[in-house]
XYZ file of C-alpha atoms in Angstrom:
125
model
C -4.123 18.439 2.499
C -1.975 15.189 1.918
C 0.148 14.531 -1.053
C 1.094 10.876 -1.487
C 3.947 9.830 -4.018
C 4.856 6.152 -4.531
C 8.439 4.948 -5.791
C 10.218 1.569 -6.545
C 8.073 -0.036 -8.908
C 9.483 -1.548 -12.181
C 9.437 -4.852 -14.259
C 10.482 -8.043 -12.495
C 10.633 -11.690 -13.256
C 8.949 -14.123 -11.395
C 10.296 -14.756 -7.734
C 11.789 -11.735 -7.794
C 11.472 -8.895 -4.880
C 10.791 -5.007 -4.647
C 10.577 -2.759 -2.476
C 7.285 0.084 -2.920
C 7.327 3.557 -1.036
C 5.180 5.642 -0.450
C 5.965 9.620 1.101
C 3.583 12.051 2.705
C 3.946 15.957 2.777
C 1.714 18.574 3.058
C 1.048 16.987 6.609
C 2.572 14.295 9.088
C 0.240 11.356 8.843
C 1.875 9.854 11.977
C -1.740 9.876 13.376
C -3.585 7.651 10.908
C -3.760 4.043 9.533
C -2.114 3.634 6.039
C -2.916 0.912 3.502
C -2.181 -0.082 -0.171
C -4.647 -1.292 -2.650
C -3.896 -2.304 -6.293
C -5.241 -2.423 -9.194
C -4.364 -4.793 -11.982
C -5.695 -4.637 -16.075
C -8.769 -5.090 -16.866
C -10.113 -5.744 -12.638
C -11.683 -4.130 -10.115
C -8.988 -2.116 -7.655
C -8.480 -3.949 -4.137
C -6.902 -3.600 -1.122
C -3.774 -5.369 -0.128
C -2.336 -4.815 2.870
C -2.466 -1.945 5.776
C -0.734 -0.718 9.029
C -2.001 1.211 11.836
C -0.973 4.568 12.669
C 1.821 3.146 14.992
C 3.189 0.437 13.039
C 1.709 -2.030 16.031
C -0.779 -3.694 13.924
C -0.252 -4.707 9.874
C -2.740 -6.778 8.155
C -2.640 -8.537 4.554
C -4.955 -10.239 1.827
C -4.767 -13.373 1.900
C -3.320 -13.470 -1.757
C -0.196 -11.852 -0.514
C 0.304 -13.081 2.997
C 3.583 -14.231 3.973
C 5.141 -12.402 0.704
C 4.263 -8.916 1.509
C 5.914 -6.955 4.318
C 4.077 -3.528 4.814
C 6.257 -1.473 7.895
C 6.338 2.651 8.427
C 8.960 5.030 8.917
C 7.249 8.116 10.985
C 10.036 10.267 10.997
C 10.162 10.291 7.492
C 6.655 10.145 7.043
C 6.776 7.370 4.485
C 5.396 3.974 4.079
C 7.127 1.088 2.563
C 5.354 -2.446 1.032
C 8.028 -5.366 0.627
C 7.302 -7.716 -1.666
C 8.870 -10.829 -2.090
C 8.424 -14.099 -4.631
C 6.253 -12.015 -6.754
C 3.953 -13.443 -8.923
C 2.964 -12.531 -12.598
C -0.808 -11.682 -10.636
C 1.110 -9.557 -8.621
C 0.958 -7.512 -11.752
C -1.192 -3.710 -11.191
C -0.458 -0.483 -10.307
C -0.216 0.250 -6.791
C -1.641 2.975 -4.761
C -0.950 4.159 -1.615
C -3.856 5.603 0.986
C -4.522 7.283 4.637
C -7.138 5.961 6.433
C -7.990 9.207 8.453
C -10.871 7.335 10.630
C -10.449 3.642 10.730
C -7.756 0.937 10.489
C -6.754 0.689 6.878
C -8.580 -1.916 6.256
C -11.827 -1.376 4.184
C -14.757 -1.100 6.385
C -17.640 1.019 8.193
C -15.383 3.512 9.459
C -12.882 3.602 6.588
C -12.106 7.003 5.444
C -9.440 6.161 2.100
C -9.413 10.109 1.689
C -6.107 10.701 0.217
C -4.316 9.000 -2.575
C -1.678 8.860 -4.422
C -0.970 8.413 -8.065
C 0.791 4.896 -8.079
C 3.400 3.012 -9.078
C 3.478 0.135 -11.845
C 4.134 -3.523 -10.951
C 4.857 -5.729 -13.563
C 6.250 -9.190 -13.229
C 6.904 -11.186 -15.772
C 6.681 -14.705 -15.843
């Protein structure tokens, strides 16, 4: 079993920068594909960016592309999502995921099976 806790949300203005992470214990999760999805007031959650299990490959929404940074520590086990000139859409709670069977982007051999709790994003505008 894998427990996921998120850190470093918070309220920023517009343009402004943070820094998400997100920590695994119960397991290493060196082996798999990590992502982060969001999920803002009132819409459906999506996905926003993920890496594969050794950092080689990242890939991004389009929404966030060239503003988002998502990199992964493995000896710490931790997963980090930089995001710069935020936006007040930027605005949801964010989730990190392991992607025990496919890339960590959503598709046929996706496996999102753990989950953390999240962290709230707000920027103001």
């Amino acid at each position: 079993q894998v427990q996921l806790v998120e850190s470093g949300g918070g309220l920023v203005q517009a343009g402004g920068s943070l820094r998400l992470s997100c920590t695994a214990s119960g397991q290493t999760v060196s082996s798999y594909a990590m992502a982060w999805f969001r999920r803002a007031p009132g819409k459906e959650r999506e996905w926003v960016a993920a890496i594969s299990w050794n950092g080689g490959s990242t890939f991004y929404r389009k929404s966030v592309k060239g503003r988002f940074t998502i990199s992964r520590d493995t000896a710490k086990n931790t997963v980090y999502l930089q995001m710069n000139s935020l936006q007040p859409e930027d605005t949801a709670v964010y989730f990190c995921v392991v992607d025990r069977r496919g890339s960590g982007v959503p598709g046929l051999e996706s496996a999102f099976d753990y989950w953390g709790r999240g962290t709230q994003v707000t920027v103001s505008s």
